[in-house]
Amino acid sequence: MLGLGVASLSAVPTALRTARAGASFLDGLLVGTAVLLPLVTLALILSRAAGRGFRGIVGAGGERLAVLRVALWIGVAFPVLAALAAVLKATTHHRGLAGATFGVLGLAGVAAAALLTQRLVALGDRLAARGVKPWLLAVAGTAIGVVPLVAAFAPLAAHAGNATGDAGAAVRAAIVDGAIALVATALVSSVDLSAAVGRIAGIAGVPLAALVLMTATARIESFPPLGQAVRAGGGLAATLFGALERWTDRDGDGMGSHFGGLDCDEGDPTRYHGAWDTPGDGIDQDCSDEAHQGASSLPARAVAGSPAAAPPAAAAASPPAAPGAASAAPAAAPSAHARATPASAARDEGGAVVPAVLTRTTSPAGTTPASPDPAAAAPTRPDILLVTLDTVRADHTSAYGYGRDTSPRLAELAARGVLFERAYAASSETQRAISPLVTGRRLNRAARDRREWPTLLPENDTLAERMKRAGYLTAAVSSFTWISQERGFDQGFDRFETVYGDAHPEREATGHLAVKKAIELLEGHAQRTQPIFLWLHLFDAHERYLAHPGIRFGSGRTAAYDGEIAYVDRQIGALLDAVARSPRAGRTAIIVHGSQGEGLGEHGPVGHGVELYEEAIRVPLVVALPGAAPGRYPHPVSTVDIAPTVLDVGGAEATAVEGASLAAIVAGAERAPRGPVFARTARRAAIVDGQLKLLVIERKKRAKRDRLLLFDLESDPRETRDLSGDRRFEADLGRLREKLSAFESASQ
């Protein structure tokens, strides 16, 4: 009976948020009470048992004094910790550093709060001895213990809810709910019921609890949208409710069939709410019970807040390509499987690569062209759109043959461009991976300060500055707090936009915000003759992984990571659709690449920044130039080659820039393999030459030899067999070590 009281009180915020999400207040209260009831009842049983033991040790008087001290301690310490957390959230972007700082300073704050609490209790004792009325002291003590908690929780309660997919709001709502449940449980656990009331509660408690549980279950099963509304509202009850729903997921598609789950077939992982519904096959894949028209099911899968979320009707009418297959190209485009022909690439007077459709035409002297040709009249230098996908590895994109359809829009771009099958990041560390895109040089060769997250110094002749001198309008959109004006990344950009002030990149989705700003920049420039160079950085695939509406690949870390890639791919699609609608579509060069990969435990560690195995540095790279034939390039290249490619396509000066332009490969004038590619972190170095890869793990102590690992990527793509001790590869090992040493020496 007590549990019902506490659970119903704790469920009030859930009921309010459920009502805002479209269901009724009473339904939300019923479901919230039912979900919280078992947890609250268990907490009450344990707390009352602990209270009896505590009273037996300290006595009644000691208990009241101890409870007062603890209440005051919590009331004083919590606002201190909340303020510290708010400051760290606003001023830091490195979770490890922020966590360590919070641990050290938070411990000091809790200790100081304990000292202050002792002084307050002692002051209360002295006031009581001087005749101050006890009720005044009780009111003062309650105010000191409760008012700071209320003040700290009020902002959280004001912004609680998860109707927009805001993970941060869901966490805040859960904190509010948990605090209410904790305080209510603590108060009720100290209540001593009279014998008569106890007998009535003992008789009625279990039947009433059972009635609430059965009624709530029946209501949820008969009206699934109620479960969706509870989960959309967020909070503690929504979290527990979501766990129950996932518990009913038996086919591993990430969606259950009960507790608000909309899976219509628990025996088929391809059928669930939000799945692609193939038109005309007679199967209801997306559980909509509607006529199976692909276009009709698209709005349900659109990302909330995403610009141009619904693709064009022509695209909507066709399902995405099967896993591992390239998406179908438009009817007028060349075959996706055709190799680029070795036709030479023309260049304009500024040295820019000019595909056939952009080559300038002239009329004989004294004559006038019969009719204006938009392609012929367009400026010879194309617009250049560079899209950086943070922490996206190649082998988890369907464009590279992954079994899950994570990147249909990237595959669509690859079908009309050149896909580089073996593109490698400069590093698995974000700093080392991003620097070459901005400065044209690896991080250790760029002008920077010595901080862990360095500031790029004005001495750099940046990619944006070079493009600006070549006549381009330069613009950038950043999604990550390090890629900022304060850290020198705006050098050379006419427009430098950020979205991390609107949403925290490591806690909330930012991709739709970044793409919206990129589209605004492109549309605002559409009527100008000056070409534009736009760099767009999308951060969302970076940990921590968030859930996105309509994207479900199952449960677990890998499925969550795949979902983030699919979300980023949707943003790429929105951007491509905007470009296709633009009058400058025929003169836009598009480069999409991953910054670095992400380990998912294949070689022990998860994440990125330390190792240089394939999962950490092999990334997608697709380059589509106007008029160039599609194809694939099977040999190793580096993301260091991207900056010289942009400069080459734009006809900008590229002296003292590392890497080699890929434009000739994209234009079909080059097919042969190039030299080796290199990657490095603080304690790792790697060289990939053909199918062989040498990985050097440097020891911290000079007395210990570095560990060498040699892999044949053709026969062992997962790098499970070290060949460094195999005599058959002794000459190859020596050759790769020499090349790596020469490169490292030149980089000093």
PDB file of C-alpha atoms in Angstrom, residues 203-391:
ATOM      1  CA  ILE A 203      -5.397  -6.981   3.340  1.00  0.00           C
ATOM      2  CA  ALA A 204      -5.938  -4.452   0.531  1.00  0.00           C
ATOM      3  CA  GLY A 205      -2.347  -3.761  -0.581  1.00  0.00           C
ATOM      4  CA  VAL A 206      -1.642  -6.836  -2.698  1.00  0.00           C
ATOM      5  CA  PRO A 207      -5.032  -6.918  -4.496  1.00  0.00           C
ATOM      6  CA  LEU A 208      -4.815  -3.188  -5.280  1.00  0.00           C
ATOM      7  CA  ALA A 209      -1.246  -3.535  -6.566  1.00  0.00           C
ATOM      8  CA  ALA A 210      -2.250  -6.505  -8.717  1.00  0.00           C
ATOM      9  CA  LEU A 211      -5.225  -4.545 -10.077  1.00  0.00           C
ATOM     10  CA  VAL A 212      -2.991  -1.593 -11.031  1.00  0.00           C
ATOM     11  CA  LEU A 213      -0.467  -3.875 -12.768  1.00  0.00           C
ATOM     12  CA  MET A 214      -3.126  -5.809 -14.714  1.00  0.00           C
ATOM     13  CA  THR A 215      -5.042  -2.674 -15.726  1.00  0.00           C
ATOM     14  CA  ALA A 216      -1.903  -0.928 -16.936  1.00  0.00           C
ATOM     15  CA  THR A 217      -0.804  -4.017 -18.885  1.00  0.00           C
ATOM     16  CA  ALA A 218      -4.208  -4.353 -20.535  1.00  0.00           C
ATOM     17  CA  ARG A 219      -4.272  -0.674 -21.425  1.00  0.00           C
ATOM     18  CA  ILE A 220      -0.816  -0.801 -23.001  1.00  0.00           C
ATOM     19  CA  GLU A 221      -1.547  -3.932 -25.010  1.00  0.00           C
ATOM     20  CA  SER A 222      -4.838  -2.534 -26.327  1.00  0.00           C
ATOM     21  CA  PHE A 223      -3.391   0.894 -27.142  1.00  0.00           C
ATOM     22  CA  PRO A 224       0.305   0.689 -28.221  1.00  0.00           C
ATOM     23  CA  PRO A 225       0.582   4.460 -28.917  1.00  0.00           C
ATOM     24  CA  LEU A 226       0.317   4.942 -25.158  1.00  0.00           C
ATOM     25  CA  GLY A 227       3.605   3.096 -24.726  1.00  0.00           C
ATOM     26  CA  GLN A 228       5.196   5.274 -27.391  1.00  0.00           C
ATOM     27  CA  ALA A 229       3.949   8.403 -25.609  1.00  0.00           C
ATOM     28  CA  VAL A 230       5.363   7.239 -22.265  1.00  0.00           C
ATOM     29  CA  ARG A 231       8.747   6.547 -23.842  1.00  0.00           C
ATOM     30  CA  ALA A 232       8.702   9.819 -25.777  1.00  0.00           C
ATOM     31  CA  GLY A 233       8.165  11.717 -22.531  1.00  0.00           C
ATOM     32  CA  GLY A 234      11.361  10.319 -21.026  1.00  0.00           C
ATOM     33  CA  GLY A 235      12.240   9.851 -17.385  1.00  0.00           C
ATOM     34  CA  LEU A 236      12.754   6.960 -14.992  1.00  0.00           C
ATOM     35  CA  ALA A 237       9.484   5.178 -15.787  1.00  0.00           C
ATOM     36  CA  ALA A 238      10.150   5.539 -19.517  1.00  0.00           C
ATOM     37  CA  THR A 239      13.626   4.034 -19.081  1.00  0.00           C
ATOM     38  CA  LEU A 240      12.261   1.022 -17.202  1.00  0.00           C
ATOM     39  CA  PHE A 241       9.415   0.720 -19.692  1.00  0.00           C
ATOM     40  CA  GLY A 242      11.887   0.705 -22.580  1.00  0.00           C
ATOM     41  CA  ALA A 243      13.872  -2.070 -20.877  1.00  0.00           C
ATOM     42  CA  LEU A 244      10.720  -4.179 -20.625  1.00  0.00           C
ATOM     43  CA  GLU A 245       9.976  -3.575 -24.299  1.00  0.00           C
ATOM     44  CA  ARG A 246      13.492  -4.648 -25.333  1.00  0.00           C
ATOM     45  CA  TRP A 247      13.132  -7.766 -23.167  1.00  0.00           C
ATOM     46  CA  THR A 248      10.338  -8.891 -25.522  1.00  0.00           C
ATOM     47  CA  ASP A 249      12.603  -8.529 -28.583  1.00  0.00           C
ATOM     48  CA  ARG A 250      13.183 -12.176 -29.493  1.00  0.00           C
ATOM     49  CA  ASP A 251      14.282 -11.821 -33.120  1.00  0.00           C
ATOM     50  CA  GLY A 252      17.053  -9.293 -32.476  1.00  0.00           C
ATOM     51  CA  ASP A 253      15.726  -6.486 -34.683  1.00  0.00           C
ATOM     52  CA  GLY A 254      15.890  -3.977 -31.811  1.00  0.00           C
ATOM     53  CA  MET A 255      12.121  -3.694 -31.296  1.00  0.00           C
ATOM     54  CA  GLY A 256       9.837  -5.699 -29.030  1.00  0.00           C
ATOM     55  CA  SER A 257       6.234  -6.698 -29.545  1.00  0.00           C
ATOM     56  CA  HIS A 258       4.877  -5.712 -26.092  1.00  0.00           C
ATOM     57  CA  PHE A 259       5.086  -2.808 -23.622  1.00  0.00           C
ATOM     58  CA  GLY A 260       4.620  -0.313 -26.423  1.00  0.00           C
ATOM     59  CA  GLY A 261       6.812  -2.121 -28.940  1.00  0.00           C
ATOM     60  CA  LEU A 262       5.539  -2.083 -32.525  1.00  0.00           C
ATOM     61  CA  ASP A 263       7.172  -5.253 -33.856  1.00  0.00           C
ATOM     62  CA  CYS A 264       4.425  -7.131 -35.701  1.00  0.00           C
ATOM     63  CA  ASP A 265       6.462 -10.324 -36.194  1.00  0.00           C
ATOM     64  CA  GLU A 266       8.875 -11.485 -33.478  1.00  0.00           C
ATOM     65  CA  GLY A 267       9.953 -14.391 -35.658  1.00  0.00           C
ATOM     66  CA  ASP A 268      11.203 -12.232 -38.536  1.00  0.00           C
ATOM     67  CA  PRO A 269      14.004  -9.678 -37.905  1.00  0.00           C
ATOM     68  CA  THR A 270      13.253  -7.940 -41.226  1.00  0.00           C
ATOM     69  CA  ARG A 271       9.741  -6.919 -40.138  1.00  0.00           C
ATOM     70  CA  TYR A 272       9.441  -4.130 -37.585  1.00  0.00           C
ATOM     71  CA  HIS A 273       8.142  -0.587 -37.331  1.00  0.00           C
ATOM     72  CA  GLY A 274      10.424   1.640 -39.407  1.00  0.00           C
ATOM     73  CA  ALA A 275      11.753  -1.097 -41.708  1.00  0.00           C
ATOM     74  CA  TRP A 276      11.852  -0.465 -45.454  1.00  0.00           C
ATOM     75  CA  ASP A 277       8.537  -1.520 -46.956  1.00  0.00           C
ATOM     76  CA  THR A 278       9.143  -2.953 -50.440  1.00  0.00           C
ATOM     77  CA  PRO A 279       6.270  -1.841 -52.654  1.00  0.00           C
ATOM     78  CA  GLY A 280       4.117  -4.487 -54.289  1.00  0.00           C
ATOM     79  CA  ASP A 281       5.561  -7.582 -52.569  1.00  0.00           C
ATOM     80  CA  GLY A 282       2.502  -8.214 -50.404  1.00  0.00           C
ATOM     81  CA  ILE A 283       4.570  -8.151 -47.203  1.00  0.00           C
ATOM     82  CA  ASP A 284       4.058  -5.522 -44.519  1.00  0.00           C
ATOM     83  CA  GLN A 285       7.725  -5.022 -43.565  1.00  0.00           C
ATOM     84  CA  ASP A 286       7.198  -1.786 -41.643  1.00  0.00           C
ATOM     85  CA  CYS A 287       4.176  -3.093 -39.656  1.00  0.00           C
ATOM     86  CA  SER A 288       2.009  -0.252 -40.931  1.00  0.00           C
ATOM     87  CA  ASP A 289      -0.904  -2.377 -42.198  1.00  0.00           C
ATOM     88  CA  GLU A 290      -1.135   0.075 -45.102  1.00  0.00           C
ATOM     89  CA  ALA A 291      -1.021  -0.418 -48.846  1.00  0.00           C
ATOM     90  CA  HIS A 292       2.564  -1.271 -49.584  1.00  0.00           C
ATOM     91  CA  GLN A 293       3.791   1.833 -51.268  1.00  0.00           C
ATOM     92  CA  GLY A 294       7.403   2.737 -50.616  1.00  0.00           C
ATOM     93  CA  ALA A 295       6.741   6.466 -50.727  1.00  0.00           C
ATOM     94  CA  SER A 296       3.921   6.254 -48.181  1.00  0.00           C
ATOM     95  CA  SER A 297       6.141   4.796 -45.489  1.00  0.00           C
ATOM     96  CA  LEU A 298       8.961   7.291 -45.836  1.00  0.00           C
ATOM     97  CA  PRO A 299       7.687  10.077 -43.575  1.00  0.00           C
ATOM     98  CA  ALA A 300       7.667   7.724 -40.591  1.00  0.00           C
ATOM     99  CA  ARG A 301      11.363   7.140 -41.098  1.00  0.00           C
ATOM    100  CA  ALA A 302      12.312  10.789 -41.540  1.00  0.00           C
ATOM    101  CA  VAL A 303      14.668  12.143 -38.908  1.00  0.00           C
ATOM    102  CA  ALA A 304      12.994  14.704 -36.711  1.00  0.00           C
ATOM    103  CA  GLY A 305      14.290  18.148 -37.455  1.00  0.00           C
ATOM    104  CA  SER A 306      16.279  17.024 -40.477  1.00  0.00           C
ATOM    105  CA  PRO A 307      16.164  19.303 -43.477  1.00  0.00           C
ATOM    106  CA  ALA A 308      14.782  17.733 -46.591  1.00  0.00           C
ATOM    107  CA  ALA A 309      14.002  14.611 -44.596  1.00  0.00           C
ATOM    108  CA  ALA A 310      11.771  13.165 -47.281  1.00  0.00           C
ATOM    109  CA  PRO A 311      13.697  12.232 -50.407  1.00  0.00           C
ATOM    110  CA  PRO A 312      12.417  13.142 -53.842  1.00  0.00           C
ATOM    111  CA  ALA A 313       9.541  11.102 -55.166  1.00  0.00           C
ATOM    112  CA  ALA A 314      11.725   9.353 -57.700  1.00  0.00           C
ATOM    113  CA  ALA A 315      14.087   8.185 -55.021  1.00  0.00           C
ATOM    114  CA  ALA A 316      11.256   7.254 -52.698  1.00  0.00           C
ATOM    115  CA  ALA A 317       9.757   4.919 -55.229  1.00  0.00           C
ATOM    116  CA  SER A 318      12.772   2.634 -55.184  1.00  0.00           C
ATOM    117  CA  PRO A 319      14.056   0.643 -52.209  1.00  0.00           C
ATOM    118  CA  PRO A 320      17.696   0.935 -51.225  1.00  0.00           C
ATOM    119  CA  ALA A 321      20.165  -1.419 -52.821  1.00  0.00           C
ATOM    120  CA  ALA A 322      20.686  -4.828 -51.323  1.00  0.00           C
ATOM    121  CA  PRO A 323      23.528  -5.024 -48.795  1.00  0.00           C
ATOM    122  CA  GLY A 324      26.846  -4.983 -50.536  1.00  0.00           C
ATOM    123  CA  ALA A 325      25.465  -3.790 -53.865  1.00  0.00           C
ATOM    124  CA  ALA A 326      25.786  -0.334 -55.321  1.00  0.00           C
ATOM    125  CA  SER A 327      22.629   1.740 -55.500  1.00  0.00           C
ATOM    126  CA  ALA A 328      21.144   2.217 -58.903  1.00  0.00           C
ATOM    127  CA  ALA A 329      22.378   5.328 -60.659  1.00  0.00           C
ATOM    128  CA  PRO A 330      19.979   7.740 -62.350  1.00  0.00           C
ATOM    129  CA  ALA A 331      18.905   6.682 -65.820  1.00  0.00           C
ATOM    130  CA  ALA A 332      21.111   9.220 -67.560  1.00  0.00           C
ATOM    131  CA  ALA A 333      24.174   8.370 -65.497  1.00  0.00           C
ATOM    132  CA  PRO A 334      26.839   5.901 -66.639  1.00  0.00           C
ATOM    133  CA  SER A 335      26.729   2.346 -65.359  1.00  0.00           C
ATOM    134  CA  ALA A 336      27.772   1.956 -61.746  1.00  0.00           C
ATOM    135  CA  HIS A 337      30.041  -0.908 -62.723  1.00  0.00           C
ATOM    136  CA  ALA A 338      31.791   0.841 -65.586  1.00  0.00           C
ATOM    137  CA  ARG A 339      35.457   1.639 -65.108  1.00  0.00           C
ATOM    138  CA  ALA A 340      36.656   5.196 -65.616  1.00  0.00           C
ATOM    139  CA  THR A 341      38.006   5.543 -69.109  1.00  0.00           C
ATOM    140  CA  PRO A 342      41.562   6.799 -69.502  1.00  0.00           C
ATOM    141  CA  ALA A 343      40.441   9.969 -71.226  1.00  0.00           C
ATOM    142  CA  SER A 344      42.737  12.811 -70.320  1.00  0.00           C
ATOM    143  CA  ALA A 345      41.443  15.479 -67.982  1.00  0.00           C
ATOM    144  CA  ALA A 346      41.389  18.993 -69.338  1.00  0.00           C
ATOM    145  CA  ARG A 347      42.601  21.897 -67.241  1.00  0.00           C
ATOM    146  CA  ASP A 348      41.629  25.553 -67.359  1.00  0.00           C
ATOM    147  CA  GLU A 349      43.943  28.528 -67.361  1.00  0.00           C
ATOM    148  CA  GLY A 350      44.227  28.368 -63.564  1.00  0.00           C
ATOM    149  CA  GLY A 351      45.256  24.719 -63.565  1.00  0.00           C
ATOM    150  CA  ALA A 352      41.949  23.332 -62.296  1.00  0.00           C
ATOM    151  CA  VAL A 353      40.765  19.902 -63.367  1.00  0.00           C
ATOM    152  CA  VAL A 354      37.907  20.474 -65.804  1.00  0.00           C
ATOM    153  CA  PRO A 355      35.741  17.445 -66.672  1.00  0.00           C
ATOM    154  CA  ALA A 356      34.192  17.415 -70.120  1.00  0.00           C
ATOM    155  CA  VAL A 357      30.852  18.903 -69.097  1.00  0.00           C
ATOM    156  CA  LEU A 358      32.592  21.925 -67.601  1.00  0.00           C
ATOM    157  CA  THR A 359      35.070  22.637 -70.397  1.00  0.00           C
ATOM    158  CA  ARG A 360      34.667  26.198 -71.619  1.00  0.00           C
ATOM    159  CA  THR A 361      33.471  26.574 -75.212  1.00  0.00           C
ATOM    160  CA  THR A 362      34.169  29.503 -77.517  1.00  0.00           C
ATOM    161  CA  SER A 363      32.523  30.705 -80.713  1.00  0.00           C
ATOM    162  CA  PRO A 364      34.345  31.747 -83.868  1.00  0.00           C
ATOM    163  CA  ALA A 365      35.139  35.434 -84.066  1.00  0.00           C
ATOM    164  CA  GLY A 366      32.178  37.540 -85.018  1.00  0.00           C
ATOM    165  CA  THR A 367      29.612  34.833 -84.356  1.00  0.00           C
ATOM    166  CA  THR A 368      27.121  34.351 -81.571  1.00  0.00           C
ATOM    167  CA  PRO A 369      26.078  30.997 -80.142  1.00  0.00           C
ATOM    168  CA  ALA A 370      22.634  29.937 -81.326  1.00  0.00           C
ATOM    169  CA  SER A 371      21.320  29.329 -77.831  1.00  0.00           C
ATOM    170  CA  PRO A 372      22.776  29.577 -74.359  1.00  0.00           C
ATOM    171  CA  ASP A 373      24.010  26.260 -73.008  1.00  0.00           C
ATOM    172  CA  PRO A 374      23.922  26.310 -69.186  1.00  0.00           C
ATOM    173  CA  ALA A 375      26.708  23.763 -68.945  1.00  0.00           C
ATOM    174  CA  ALA A 376      28.864  25.614 -71.438  1.00  0.00           C
ATOM    175  CA  ALA A 377      28.163  29.054 -69.970  1.00  0.00           C
ATOM    176  CA  ALA A 378      28.959  27.957 -66.393  1.00  0.00           C
ATOM    177  CA  PRO A 379      32.305  28.945 -64.878  1.00  0.00           C
ATOM    178  CA  THR A 380      34.949  26.314 -65.493  1.00  0.00           C
ATOM    179  CA  ARG A 381      35.843  25.740 -61.873  1.00  0.00           C
ATOM    180  CA  PRO A 382      33.352  23.562 -60.041  1.00  0.00           C
ATOM    181  CA  ASP A 383      31.875  24.115 -56.630  1.00  0.00           C
ATOM    182  CA  ILE A 384      33.624  21.760 -54.199  1.00  0.00           C
ATOM    183  CA  LEU A 385      31.772  20.149 -51.330  1.00  0.00           C
ATOM    184  CA  LEU A 386      33.987  18.294 -48.815  1.00  0.00           C
ATOM    185  CA  VAL A 387      32.106  16.200 -46.241  1.00  0.00           C
ATOM    186  CA  THR A 388      34.025  14.726 -43.299  1.00  0.00           C
ATOM    187  CA  LEU A 389      32.316  11.866 -41.436  1.00  0.00           C
ATOM    188  CA  ASP A 390      33.852  11.674 -38.002  1.00  0.00           C
ATOM    189  CA  THR A 391      34.646   8.142 -36.768  1.00  0.00           C
TER     190      THR A 391
END
